[in-house]
Amino acid sequence: MNMGTLARQAVRAGWRLVNPGSIKGKILTGFSAAFLSIMALSALNLWNIGTLKERLLLGERYDDLLNDILETRRFEKNFFIYGDRRSLQESKEYLDRIDALVTDLSPDLTRLIGHEPFTAFIGKLADYRATMERLRTDSGTSPDQLRAIGKRLTDEADHFREIKRARIHAAILRILALPFAFLLILLALMLPVVLLISRGLLRPLSVITSTTRAVGRGDFSPIRYDGVRLEEISGLIEAFNRMARELEIHQEDLIQTRKIAAIGTFTAGIAHELNNPINNIVLTTDSLKEELEGTTAPENMEMLDDILTQAERAASIVKNLLDFSRTEKPVFSELSPEQVIASSINLVKNQFKIVGVQFETSIAPSLPSIRGNLGNLQQVFTNLLLNAIQASPQGETIRMRVEHADKPGFISFAVQDYGKGIPKDIQHKIFEPFFTTKEVGKGTGLGLAVSYSIVKRHGGTITVHSEPSCGATFVVLLPHVAQDSCNDLPWGVI
């Protein structure tokens, strides 16, 4: 197998798995979408938590910035109130800390307020430092300018902190909204699942259930469903419709089987009742022949022989009736097809010579065994061979083929003659008891009915294929024990 074939098989397998028209495909698609959405929301949640943590840490730095500015203002007030110039020195230390904080926060401050306001804030810090230096060295400098710059710095630092808090609150709200997003995804997943179950599964299954009940009442109408048809449901409906068609086709076989069973029960009692008088007739006739032998006219002896012949024919008919109506389960054993055919042919091979027909047989090698009753199967194939002999003109050839059947698990036994054939309009009747196409006195109409019953008891089937003037082929299918390979042999003449 080349790589191209493997690739095509993999693509077909993948398509069967994700086919959106199937239940598997829809469930896989829905859960995949839900899984990806949950994964995306989880990633977003992690990002929000990371962002919140970062903003909380930065928020603490903005609090430090405001506190440092307030501390600088406190030393500024001490200088103005007490005239302590050491306060200006300590204030300068806090200004250094403020400069370091602003440097660290400069990327975030630029994003937070923009480049120009940030530059202006840096300028105010520089003005505050310069004004403080002048106050420390020049007592004539007015303190109002320092107070004004310090107030603006305090207000702006407080504004920075408020903006940062607002950003933190927004991140918290996003995190709080995620559980609702998870809930919406769950609802969004449940809705199509509910629709899938109600419209794609429960509704068609209800239709199938009602149609199944109709089949139980004898209505074999196919399922007609125009709703949502998933791939599996479509396959189930198609399989059900095929089953309904097959049941309708084989309903006639079921009726035939019931008819045969009913007639068998009816005839069993009659056959038993007829056995005793027929036996008495045979015994009485035999006794009369012995007593009258040599003392009566030859015509009388011929009449006694005729009575015996007809009594024996009646006994044969009764025997067939009993065989037909017998319901006990025969003892089965493993039999080779060659054994069954050879023993059946031995029973009728003299008839081929008497009538003047040829017989050819083809048996595939290494056929598996069948399970059956040898006597019953001999009766089936003897009946079929005798019918073929009687239907074949002198000089014709009867053929028998034994091979693997097209139906897995079965062996095919076919008996073919080249007689007049069986008309189409009566082919469905030939397995009925007492139906015969032979002349009056030459057939009882029980041979094929008995054969039909025996084959059914063996778990097989018997069918006929015939065209006018082209002969008839009877095919018996019997289940085999094991499956083996086989090859046809050429025809051989017996």
Tab-separated table of C-alpha atoms in Angstrom:
chain	number	residue	atom	x	y	z
A	1	MET	CA	0.000	0.000	0.000
A	2	ASN	CA	1.572	3.284	-1.107
A	3	MET	CA	1.660	6.564	0.779
A	4	GLY	CA	-1.034	8.104	-1.433
A	5	THR	CA	-3.503	5.354	-0.529
A	6	LEU	CA	-2.666	5.698	3.172
A	7	ALA	CA	-3.160	9.458	2.968
A	8	ARG	CA	-6.544	9.052	1.275
A	9	GLN	CA	-7.626	6.535	3.885
A	10	ALA	CA	-6.515	8.874	6.661
A	11	VAL	CA	-8.467	11.756	5.089
A	12	ARG	CA	-11.584	9.584	4.769
A	13	ALA	CA	-11.240	8.420	8.378
A	14	GLY	CA	-10.813	12.029	9.526
A	15	TRP	CA	-13.839	13.141	7.517
A	16	ARG	CA	-15.961	10.355	9.026
A	17	LEU	CA	-14.858	11.534	12.457
A	18	VAL	CA	-15.598	15.244	11.941
A	19	ASN	CA	-18.418	14.949	9.389
A	20	PRO	CA	-20.767	17.759	10.502
A	21	GLY	CA	-23.778	15.782	9.262
A	22	SER	CA	-23.233	13.013	11.836
A	23	ILE	CA	-23.916	12.863	15.558
A	24	LYS	CA	-20.219	12.305	16.250
A	25	GLY	CA	-19.322	15.266	14.059
A	26	LYS	CA	-21.804	17.609	15.707
A	27	ILE	CA	-20.830	16.550	19.230
A	28	LEU	CA	-17.127	16.812	18.372
A	29	THR	CA	-17.633	20.230	16.759
A	30	GLY	CA	-19.679	21.523	19.702
A	31	PHE	CA	-17.308	20.298	22.366
A	32	SER	CA	-14.286	21.451	20.376
A	33	ALA	CA	-15.762	24.947	20.123
A	34	ALA	CA	-16.585	24.915	23.833
A	35	PHE	CA	-13.122	23.626	24.722
A	36	LEU	CA	-11.388	26.268	22.599
A	37	SER	CA	-13.618	28.990	24.048
A	38	ILE	CA	-12.914	27.854	27.599
A	39	MET	CA	-9.203	27.682	26.849
A	40	ALA	CA	-9.333	31.231	25.431
A	41	LEU	CA	-11.284	32.486	28.452
A	42	SER	CA	-8.857	30.737	30.811
A	43	ALA	CA	-5.931	32.364	29.033
A	44	LEU	CA	-7.729	35.716	29.232
A	45	ASN	CA	-8.371	35.130	32.925
A	46	LEU	CA	-4.697	34.392	33.557
A	47	TRP	CA	-3.751	37.527	31.619
A	48	ASN	CA	-6.236	39.604	33.622
A	49	ILE	CA	-4.936	38.234	36.904
A	50	GLY	CA	-1.358	38.938	35.827
A	51	THR	CA	-2.364	42.440	34.722
A	52	LEU	CA	-4.212	43.038	37.992
A	53	LYS	CA	-1.188	41.929	39.995
A	54	GLU	CA	1.053	44.236	37.975
A	55	ARG	CA	-1.331	47.149	38.384
A	56	LEU	CA	-1.649	46.546	42.109
A	57	LEU	CA	2.136	46.642	42.459
A	58	LEU	CA	2.299	49.766	40.313
A	59	GLY	CA	-0.559	51.234	42.334
A	60	GLU	CA	1.571	50.871	45.439
A	61	ARG	CA	4.366	52.778	43.666
A	62	TYR	CA	1.922	55.586	42.822
A	63	ASP	CA	0.912	55.673	46.486
A	64	ASP	CA	4.613	55.942	47.356
A	65	LEU	CA	4.962	58.796	44.842
A	66	LEU	CA	2.114	60.720	46.418
A	67	ASN	CA	3.355	60.010	49.934
A	68	ASP	CA	6.877	61.187	49.057
A	69	ILE	CA	5.478	64.399	47.589
A	70	LEU	CA	3.390	64.906	50.727
A	71	GLU	CA	6.487	64.324	52.888
A	72	THR	CA	8.373	66.892	50.805
A	73	ARG	CA	5.522	69.350	51.385
A	74	ARG	CA	5.612	68.599	55.105
A	75	PHE	CA	9.297	69.575	55.312
A	76	GLU	CA	8.449	72.579	53.185
A	77	LYS	CA	5.903	73.688	55.807
A	78	ASN	CA	8.408	73.108	58.624
A	79	PHE	CA	10.818	75.404	56.843
A	80	PHE	CA	8.234	78.145	56.456
A	81	ILE	CA	6.851	77.813	59.974
A	82	TYR	CA	10.053	77.228	61.968
A	83	GLY	CA	12.657	78.548	59.550
A	84	ASP	CA	14.626	75.339	59.903
A	85	ARG	CA	16.865	75.075	56.860
A	86	ARG	CA	17.640	71.433	57.642
A	87	SER	CA	14.074	70.713	56.567
A	88	LEU	CA	15.006	71.878	53.065
A	89	GLN	CA	17.906	69.393	53.048
A	90	GLU	CA	15.622	66.530	54.092
A	91	SER	CA	13.079	67.684	51.541
A	92	LYS	CA	15.799	67.404	48.899
A	93	GLU	CA	16.355	63.762	49.868
A	94	TYR	CA	12.672	63.037	49.255
A	95	LEU	CA	12.911	64.850	45.939
A	96	ASP	CA	15.694	62.447	44.957
A	97	ARG	CA	13.437	59.535	45.860
A	98	ILE	CA	10.612	61.097	43.818
A	99	ASP	CA	12.931	61.462	40.802
A	100	ALA	CA	13.902	57.772	41.077
A	101	LEU	CA	10.219	56.741	41.333
A	102	VAL	CA	9.240	58.849	38.327
A	103	THR	CA	12.089	57.348	36.332
A	104	ASP	CA	10.854	53.817	37.170
A	105	LEU	CA	7.221	54.750	36.453
A	106	SER	CA	7.960	56.736	33.299
A	107	PRO	CA	6.876	53.935	30.803
A	108	ASP	CA	3.595	53.379	32.673
A	109	LEU	CA	3.022	57.103	33.264
A	110	THR	CA	3.507	57.812	29.578
A	111	ARG	CA	0.837	55.184	28.714
A	112	LEU	CA	-1.372	56.426	31.527
A	113	ILE	CA	-1.440	60.217	30.875
A	114	GLY	CA	0.397	60.714	27.604
A	115	HIS	CA	3.843	62.032	26.703
A	116	GLU	CA	3.149	65.780	26.965
A	117	PRO	CA	1.520	65.733	30.448
A	118	PHE	CA	4.348	63.506	31.643
A	119	THR	CA	6.951	65.954	30.309
A	120	ALA	CA	5.085	68.797	32.013
A	121	PHE	CA	5.095	66.875	35.308
A	122	ILE	CA	8.872	66.353	35.013
A	123	GLY	CA	9.221	70.076	34.400
A	124	LYS	CA	7.214	70.915	37.553
A	125	LEU	CA	9.491	68.645	39.619
A	126	ALA	CA	12.529	70.468	38.210
A	127	ASP	CA	10.934	73.880	38.969
A	128	TYR	CA	10.130	72.745	42.522
A	129	ARG	CA	13.732	71.644	43.079
A	130	ALA	CA	15.127	74.879	41.581
A	131	THR	CA	12.816	77.067	43.676
A	132	MET	CA	13.792	75.182	46.824
A	133	GLU	CA	17.493	75.763	46.038
A	134	ARG	CA	16.914	79.469	45.656
A	135	LEU	CA	15.059	79.598	48.994
A	136	ARG	CA	17.925	77.839	50.710
A	137	THR	CA	20.542	80.239	49.330
A	138	ASP	CA	18.506	83.446	48.982
A	139	SER	CA	16.247	84.495	51.809
A	140	GLY	CA	14.586	87.056	49.596
A	141	THR	CA	12.879	84.508	47.395
A	142	SER	CA	9.061	84.394	47.872
A	143	PRO	CA	7.768	81.086	49.335
A	144	ASP	CA	4.386	81.363	47.520
A	145	GLN	CA	5.929	80.142	44.271
A	146	LEU	CA	7.190	76.954	46.015
A	147	ARG	CA	3.793	76.403	47.621
A	148	ALA	CA	2.015	76.750	44.252
A	149	ILE	CA	4.335	74.304	42.490
A	150	GLY	CA	4.106	71.827	45.421
A	151	LYS	CA	0.284	71.953	45.328
A	152	ARG	CA	0.198	71.247	41.605
A	153	LEU	CA	2.605	68.298	42.106
A	154	THR	CA	0.403	66.919	44.897
A	155	ASP	CA	-2.770	67.263	42.825
A	156	GLU	CA	-1.187	65.595	39.788
A	157	ALA	CA	0.259	62.693	41.851
A	158	ASP	CA	-3.159	62.182	43.415
A	159	HIS	CA	-4.676	62.280	39.895
A	160	PHE	CA	-2.177	59.652	38.742
A	161	ARG	CA	-3.168	57.432	41.645
A	162	GLU	CA	-6.899	57.792	40.881
A	163	ILE	CA	-6.369	56.896	37.240
A	164	LYS	CA	-4.387	53.834	38.281
A	165	ARG	CA	-7.087	52.770	40.721
A	166	ALA	CA	-9.689	53.113	38.003
A	167	ARG	CA	-7.594	50.844	35.790
A	168	ILE	CA	-7.332	48.302	38.638
A	169	HIS	CA	-11.100	48.410	39.165
A	170	ALA	CA	-11.617	47.775	35.419
A	171	ALA	CA	-9.339	44.713	35.577
A	172	ILE	CA	-11.267	43.424	38.614
A	173	LEU	CA	-14.573	43.855	36.744
A	174	ARG	CA	-13.200	41.891	33.776
A	175	ILE	CA	-12.171	39.073	36.092
A	176	LEU	CA	-15.587	39.114	37.776
A	177	ALA	CA	-17.265	38.925	34.343
A	178	LEU	CA	-15.431	35.736	33.318
A	179	PRO	CA	-17.666	33.310	35.312
A	180	PHE	CA	-20.658	34.744	33.449
A	181	ALA	CA	-18.801	34.170	30.177
A	182	PHE	CA	-18.223	30.545	31.189
A	183	LEU	CA	-21.938	30.245	31.969
A	184	LEU	CA	-22.877	31.686	28.583
A	185	ILE	CA	-20.596	29.195	26.840
A	186	LEU	CA	-22.195	26.344	28.794
A	187	LEU	CA	-25.661	27.570	27.810
A	188	ALA	CA	-24.544	28.008	24.217
A	189	LEU	CA	-23.286	24.404	24.247
A	190	MET	CA	-26.397	23.013	25.939
A	191	LEU	CA	-28.815	24.639	23.505
A	192	PRO	CA	-27.548	22.878	20.344
A	193	VAL	CA	-27.142	19.638	22.316
A	194	VAL	CA	-30.776	19.838	23.426
A	195	LEU	CA	-31.860	20.633	19.858
A	196	LEU	CA	-29.698	17.785	18.560
A	197	ILE	CA	-31.247	15.315	20.992
A	198	SER	CA	-34.848	16.490	20.515
A	199	ARG	CA	-34.872	17.051	16.745
A	200	GLY	CA	-32.066	14.806	15.562
A	201	LEU	CA	-32.585	11.805	17.878
A	202	LEU	CA	-35.863	11.709	19.827
A	203	ARG	CA	-38.147	12.803	16.988
A	204	PRO	CA	-36.857	10.325	14.363
A	205	LEU	CA	-36.656	7.560	16.994
A	206	SER	CA	-40.321	8.191	17.792
A	207	VAL	CA	-41.152	7.825	14.093
A	208	ILE	CA	-39.096	4.614	13.919
A	209	THR	CA	-40.880	3.268	17.019
A	210	SER	CA	-44.350	3.905	15.561
A	211	THR	CA	-43.309	2.400	12.219
A	212	THR	CA	-41.929	-0.676	14.018
A	213	ARG	CA	-45.293	-1.174	15.690
A	214	ALA	CA	-46.926	-0.900	12.263
A	215	VAL	CA	-44.564	-3.603	10.939
A	216	GLY	CA	-45.660	-5.809	13.837
A	217	ARG	CA	-49.254	-5.351	12.618
A	218	GLY	CA	-48.251	-6.388	9.087
A	219	ASP	CA	-47.841	-2.918	7.549
A	220	PHE	CA	-44.466	-2.846	5.780
A	221	SER	CA	-44.652	0.769	4.625
A	222	PRO	CA	-41.221	2.483	4.698
A	223	ILE	CA	-40.346	5.257	7.130
A	224	ARG	CA	-41.076	8.710	5.764
A	225	TYR	CA	-39.283	11.368	7.786
A	226	ASP	CA	-38.522	14.868	6.499
A	227	GLY	CA	-37.000	16.367	9.649
A	228	VAL	CA	-33.366	16.694	10.679
A	229	ARG	CA	-31.589	13.588	9.398
A	230	LEU	CA	-28.203	12.971	10.921
A	231	GLU	CA	-25.876	10.504	9.242
A	232	GLU	CA	-26.436	7.740	11.806
A	233	ILE	CA	-30.204	8.287	11.860
A	234	SER	CA	-30.310	8.279	8.046
A	235	GLY	CA	-28.381	5.007	8.062
A	236	LEU	CA	-30.787	3.544	10.621
A	237	ILE	CA	-33.832	4.630	8.603
A	238	GLU	CA	-32.360	3.223	5.385
A	239	ALA	CA	-31.528	-0.064	7.125
A	240	PHE	CA	-35.043	-0.214	8.588
A	241	ASN	CA	-36.606	0.446	5.185
A	242	ARG	CA	-34.458	-2.292	3.642
A	243	MET	CA	-35.541	-4.651	6.416
A	244	ALA	CA	-39.206	-3.748	5.812
A	245	ARG	CA	-38.808	-4.439	2.091
A	246	GLU	CA	-37.129	-7.781	2.816
A	247	LEU	CA	-39.861	-8.701	5.293
A	248	GLU	CA	-42.514	-7.818	2.748
A	249	ILE	CA	-40.732	-9.883	0.082
A	250	HIS	CA	-40.364	-12.882	2.405
A	251	GLN	CA	-43.859	-12.573	3.837
A	252	GLU	CA	-44.983	-14.978	1.128
A	253	ASP	CA	-42.367	-17.490	2.316
A	254	LEU	CA	-43.667	-17.126	5.858
A	255	ILE	CA	-47.227	-17.746	4.717
A	256	GLN	CA	-46.001	-20.762	2.740
A	257	THR	CA	-44.214	-22.140	5.808
A	258	ARG	CA	-47.310	-21.696	7.982
A	259	LYS	CA	-49.459	-23.319	5.323
A	260	ILE	CA	-47.130	-26.320	5.134
A	261	ALA	CA	-47.054	-26.604	8.925
A	262	ALA	CA	-50.865	-26.517	9.107
A	263	ILE	CA	-51.257	-29.116	6.374
A	264	GLY	CA	-48.587	-31.280	8.023
A	265	THR	CA	-50.491	-31.298	11.306
A	266	PHE	CA	-53.712	-32.103	9.472
A	267	THR	CA	-52.253	-34.922	7.362
A	268	ALA	CA	-50.341	-36.576	10.217
A	269	GLY	CA	-53.549	-37.917	11.736
A	270	ILE	CA	-54.889	-39.084	8.382
A	271	ALA	CA	-51.651	-40.902	7.517
A	272	HIS	CA	-51.623	-42.818	10.795
A	273	GLU	CA	-55.240	-43.856	10.292
A	274	LEU	CA	-54.558	-45.082	6.735
A	275	ASN	CA	-51.516	-47.178	7.662
A	276	ASN	CA	-53.463	-49.969	9.391
A	277	PRO	CA	-56.039	-50.645	6.616
A	278	ILE	CA	-53.306	-50.536	3.948
A	279	ASN	CA	-51.222	-53.055	5.899
A	280	ASN	CA	-54.281	-55.284	6.265
A	281	ILE	CA	-54.945	-55.094	2.502
A	282	VAL	CA	-51.327	-56.088	1.743
A	283	LEU	CA	-51.391	-59.008	4.199
A	284	THR	CA	-54.779	-60.246	2.999
A	285	THR	CA	-53.734	-60.046	-0.640
A	286	ASP	CA	-50.501	-61.916	0.054
A	287	SER	CA	-52.476	-64.646	1.839
A	288	LEU	CA	-54.938	-64.953	-1.047
A	289	LYS	CA	-52.079	-65.228	-3.548
A	290	GLU	CA	-50.522	-68.060	-1.574
A	291	GLU	CA	-53.830	-69.946	-1.279
A	292	LEU	CA	-54.944	-69.428	-4.851
A	293	GLU	CA	-51.560	-69.913	-6.518
A	294	GLY	CA	-51.910	-72.656	-9.161
A	295	THR	CA	-55.659	-73.125	-8.537
A	296	THR	CA	-57.167	-70.024	-10.110
A	297	ALA	CA	-57.098	-68.336	-13.476
A	298	PRO	CA	-54.102	-66.167	-14.365
A	299	GLU	CA	-56.430	-63.168	-14.661
A	300	ASN	CA	-57.281	-63.485	-10.975
A	301	MET	CA	-53.603	-63.582	-10.026
A	302	GLU	CA	-52.988	-60.446	-12.131
A	303	MET	CA	-55.789	-58.651	-10.277
A	304	LEU	CA	-54.252	-59.673	-6.927
A	305	ASP	CA	-50.846	-58.374	-8.127
A	306	ASP	CA	-52.536	-55.120	-9.157
A	307	ILE	CA	-54.105	-54.855	-5.683
A	308	LEU	CA	-50.662	-55.340	-4.102
A	309	THR	CA	-49.078	-52.751	-6.431
A	310	GLN	CA	-51.735	-50.133	-5.650
A	311	ALA	CA	-51.605	-50.918	-1.936
A	312	GLU	CA	-47.829	-50.493	-1.933
A	313	ARG	CA	-48.267	-47.185	-3.826
A	314	ALA	CA	-50.773	-46.080	-1.200
A	315	ALA	CA	-48.306	-47.114	1.536
A	316	SER	CA	-45.618	-45.029	-0.167
A	317	ILE	CA	-47.947	-42.027	-0.234
A	318	VAL	CA	-48.725	-42.491	3.465
A	319	LYS	CA	-44.982	-42.752	4.220
A	320	ASN	CA	-44.402	-39.432	2.399
A	321	LEU	CA	-47.257	-37.887	4.345
A	322	LEU	CA	-45.689	-39.030	7.616
A	323	ASP	CA	-42.260	-37.751	6.542
A	324	PHE	CA	-43.812	-34.441	5.596
A	325	SER	CA	-45.702	-34.031	8.862
A	326	ARG	CA	-42.928	-35.306	11.143
A	327	THR	CA	-41.848	-32.500	13.526
A	328	GLU	CA	-39.331	-34.272	15.768
A	329	LYS	CA	-35.821	-32.867	15.561
A	330	PRO	CA	-33.516	-35.216	13.619
A	331	VAL	CA	-30.091	-36.161	14.971
A	332	PHE	CA	-27.477	-34.013	13.217
A	333	SER	CA	-23.815	-34.785	12.699
A	334	GLU	CA	-20.969	-33.340	10.695
A	335	LEU	CA	-21.158	-34.512	7.087
A	336	SER	CA	-18.932	-33.804	4.131
A	337	PRO	CA	-20.796	-32.548	1.034
A	338	GLU	CA	-19.050	-35.266	-1.009
A	339	GLN	CA	-20.482	-37.938	1.311
A	340	VAL	CA	-24.027	-36.604	1.037
A	341	ILE	CA	-23.915	-36.339	-2.761
A	342	ALA	CA	-22.194	-39.706	-3.329
A	343	SER	CA	-24.706	-41.568	-1.141
A	344	SER	CA	-27.658	-39.834	-2.838
A	345	ILE	CA	-26.336	-40.604	-6.341
A	346	ASN	CA	-25.877	-44.283	-5.437
A	347	LEU	CA	-29.585	-44.513	-4.666
A	348	VAL	CA	-30.693	-43.338	-8.137
A	349	LYS	CA	-27.785	-44.175	-10.454
A	350	ASN	CA	-29.666	-47.117	-11.956
A	351	GLN	CA	-32.460	-44.749	-12.961
A	352	PHE	CA	-30.024	-42.819	-15.168
A	353	LYS	CA	-29.234	-45.992	-17.097
A	354	ILE	CA	-32.864	-47.073	-17.388
A	355	VAL	CA	-34.086	-43.685	-18.673
A	356	GLY	CA	-31.001	-43.097	-20.811
A	357	VAL	CA	-29.763	-39.739	-19.477
A	358	GLN	CA	-26.233	-38.652	-18.629
A	359	PHE	CA	-25.189	-37.243	-15.268
A	360	GLU	CA	-22.333	-34.812	-14.614
A	361	THR	CA	-21.192	-33.570	-11.248
A	362	SER	CA	-18.801	-30.800	-10.158
A	363	ILE	CA	-17.686	-30.683	-6.530
A	364	ALA	CA	-15.307	-27.951	-5.390
A	365	PRO	CA	-12.293	-29.261	-3.453
A	366	SER	CA	-11.750	-28.773	0.281
A	367	LEU	CA	-15.333	-27.801	1.022
A	368	PRO	CA	-16.118	-27.407	4.739
A	369	SER	CA	-18.450	-29.872	6.456
A	370	ILE	CA	-22.143	-29.281	7.000
A	371	ARG	CA	-24.270	-30.296	9.956
A	372	GLY	CA	-27.242	-32.433	9.083
A	373	ASN	CA	-29.032	-35.742	9.085
A	374	LEU	CA	-27.715	-37.974	6.307
A	375	GLY	CA	-30.990	-39.821	5.753
A	376	ASN	CA	-33.000	-36.606	5.488
A	377	LEU	CA	-30.535	-35.002	3.101
A	378	GLN	CA	-30.453	-38.157	0.975
A	379	GLN	CA	-34.227	-37.885	0.721
A	380	VAL	CA	-33.946	-34.253	-0.462
A	381	PHE	CA	-31.364	-34.875	-3.167
A	382	THR	CA	-32.940	-38.186	-4.248
A	383	ASN	CA	-36.237	-36.331	-4.801
A	384	LEU	CA	-34.497	-33.611	-6.811
A	385	LEU	CA	-32.548	-36.102	-8.936
A	386	LEU	CA	-35.618	-38.242	-9.617
A	387	ASN	CA	-37.600	-35.142	-10.632
A	388	ALA	CA	-34.758	-34.140	-12.971
A	389	ILE	CA	-34.671	-37.640	-14.473
A	390	GLN	CA	-38.401	-37.623	-15.069
A	391	ALA	CA	-38.264	-34.127	-16.635
A	392	SER	CA	-35.298	-34.834	-18.951
A	393	PRO	CA	-35.691	-36.253	-22.460
A	394	GLN	CA	-33.656	-39.333	-23.382
A	395	GLY	CA	-30.030	-38.505	-24.200
A	396	GLU	CA	-29.999	-35.239	-22.202
A	397	THR	CA	-27.561	-34.480	-19.391
A	398	ILE	CA	-28.374	-33.689	-15.764
A	399	ARG	CA	-25.776	-31.621	-13.947
A	400	MET	CA	-25.089	-31.178	-10.258
A	401	ARG	CA	-22.760	-28.524	-8.846
A	402	VAL	CA	-21.540	-28.317	-5.251
A	403	GLU	CA	-19.593	-25.189	-4.326
A	404	HIS	CA	-19.382	-22.214	-1.987
A	405	ALA	CA	-22.534	-20.141	-2.227
A	406	ASP	CA	-22.545	-16.405	-2.907
A	407	LYS	CA	-24.182	-16.093	0.503
A	408	PRO	CA	-21.349	-16.245	3.087
A	409	GLY	CA	-21.401	-19.283	5.369
A	410	PHE	CA	-23.360	-21.557	3.015
A	411	ILE	CA	-22.683	-24.401	0.577
A	412	SER	CA	-24.669	-24.440	-2.676
A	413	PHE	CA	-26.059	-27.719	-4.099
A	414	ALA	CA	-27.539	-27.134	-7.589
A	415	VAL	CA	-29.404	-29.771	-9.648
A	416	GLN	CA	-29.957	-28.703	-13.282
A	417	ASP	CA	-32.034	-30.429	-15.951
A	418	TYR	CA	-32.851	-29.481	-19.551
A	419	GLY	CA	-36.490	-30.452	-19.705
A	420	LYS	CA	-39.508	-28.316	-20.524
A	421	GLY	CA	-39.016	-26.109	-17.511
A	422	ILE	CA	-41.547	-24.813	-15.005
A	423	PRO	CA	-43.920	-21.985	-16.009
A	424	LYS	CA	-43.421	-18.735	-14.075
A	425	ASP	CA	-47.023	-18.620	-12.891
A	426	ILE	CA	-46.759	-21.903	-10.952
A	427	GLN	CA	-43.187	-21.719	-9.640
A	428	HIS	CA	-44.413	-20.298	-6.344
A	429	LYS	CA	-46.709	-23.326	-5.867
A	430	ILE	CA	-44.350	-26.236	-6.481
A	431	PHE	CA	-43.339	-26.534	-2.818
A	432	GLU	CA	-46.953	-26.762	-1.676
A	433	PRO	CA	-48.179	-30.201	-0.555
A	434	PHE	CA	-50.100	-32.208	-3.180
A	435	PHE	CA	-49.221	-29.808	-6.000
A	436	THR	CA	-47.669	-31.618	-8.977
A	437	THR	CA	-47.133	-31.008	-12.679
A	438	LYS	CA	-46.917	-34.730	-13.428
A	439	GLU	CA	-49.659	-36.804	-14.988
A	440	VAL	CA	-52.292	-38.377	-12.745
A	441	GLY	CA	-50.894	-41.498	-11.102
A	442	LYS	CA	-47.229	-40.512	-11.595
A	443	GLY	CA	-46.761	-38.145	-8.698
A	444	THR	CA	-48.129	-37.425	-5.225
A	445	GLY	CA	-47.116	-33.752	-4.975
A	446	LEU	CA	-45.303	-34.403	-1.685
A	447	GLY	CA	-41.676	-34.835	-2.788
A	448	LEU	CA	-40.791	-31.131	-3.025
A	449	ALA	CA	-42.946	-30.241	-0.004
A	450	VAL	CA	-41.086	-32.811	2.105
A	451	SER	CA	-37.747	-31.584	0.714
A	452	TYR	CA	-38.706	-27.977	1.535
A	453	SER	CA	-39.536	-28.960	5.129
A	454	ILE	CA	-36.269	-30.928	5.574
A	455	VAL	CA	-34.094	-28.112	4.188
A	456	LYS	CA	-35.796	-25.595	6.493
A	457	ARG	CA	-35.099	-27.840	9.491
A	458	HIS	CA	-31.429	-27.808	8.470
A	459	GLY	CA	-31.368	-23.984	8.490
A	460	GLY	CA	-31.118	-23.749	4.709
A	461	THR	CA	-33.184	-22.657	1.727
A	462	ILE	CA	-34.378	-24.276	-1.484
A	463	THR	CA	-35.246	-22.266	-4.592
A	464	VAL	CA	-35.972	-22.917	-8.244
A	465	HIS	CA	-34.826	-21.030	-11.346
A	466	SER	CA	-36.504	-21.960	-14.612
A	467	GLU	CA	-37.269	-20.604	-18.052
A	468	PRO	CA	-39.739	-22.198	-20.475
A	469	SER	CA	-38.041	-24.817	-22.700
A	470	CYS	CA	-34.722	-24.233	-20.893
A	471	GLY	CA	-35.103	-26.704	-18.057
A	472	ALA	CA	-35.010	-26.002	-14.332
A	473	THR	CA	-32.319	-25.580	-11.686
A	474	PHE	CA	-33.060	-26.345	-8.039
A	475	VAL	CA	-30.593	-24.737	-5.626
A	476	VAL	CA	-30.262	-25.912	-2.015
A	477	LEU	CA	-28.215	-23.718	0.358
A	478	LEU	CA	-27.023	-25.401	3.567
A	479	PRO	CA	-24.909	-23.719	6.273
A	480	HIS	CA	-21.412	-25.068	6.674
A	481	VAL	CA	-19.313	-25.607	9.782
A	482	ALA	CA	-16.115	-23.827	8.675
A	483	GLN	CA	-15.121	-21.485	5.855
A	484	ASP	CA	-12.399	-22.714	3.502
A	485	SER	CA	-11.180	-21.573	0.121
A	486	CYS	CA	-12.298	-23.577	-2.873
A	487	ASN	CA	-11.806	-23.896	-6.601
A	488	ASP	CA	-14.208	-25.331	-9.135
A	489	LEU	CA	-13.425	-28.656	-10.681
A	490	PRO	CA	-14.195	-29.381	-14.353
A	491	TRP	CA	-17.267	-31.412	-15.164
A	492	GLY	CA	-16.863	-35.179	-14.881
A	493	VAL	CA	-19.128	-37.887	-16.261
A	494	ILE	CA	-20.463	-40.671	-14.058
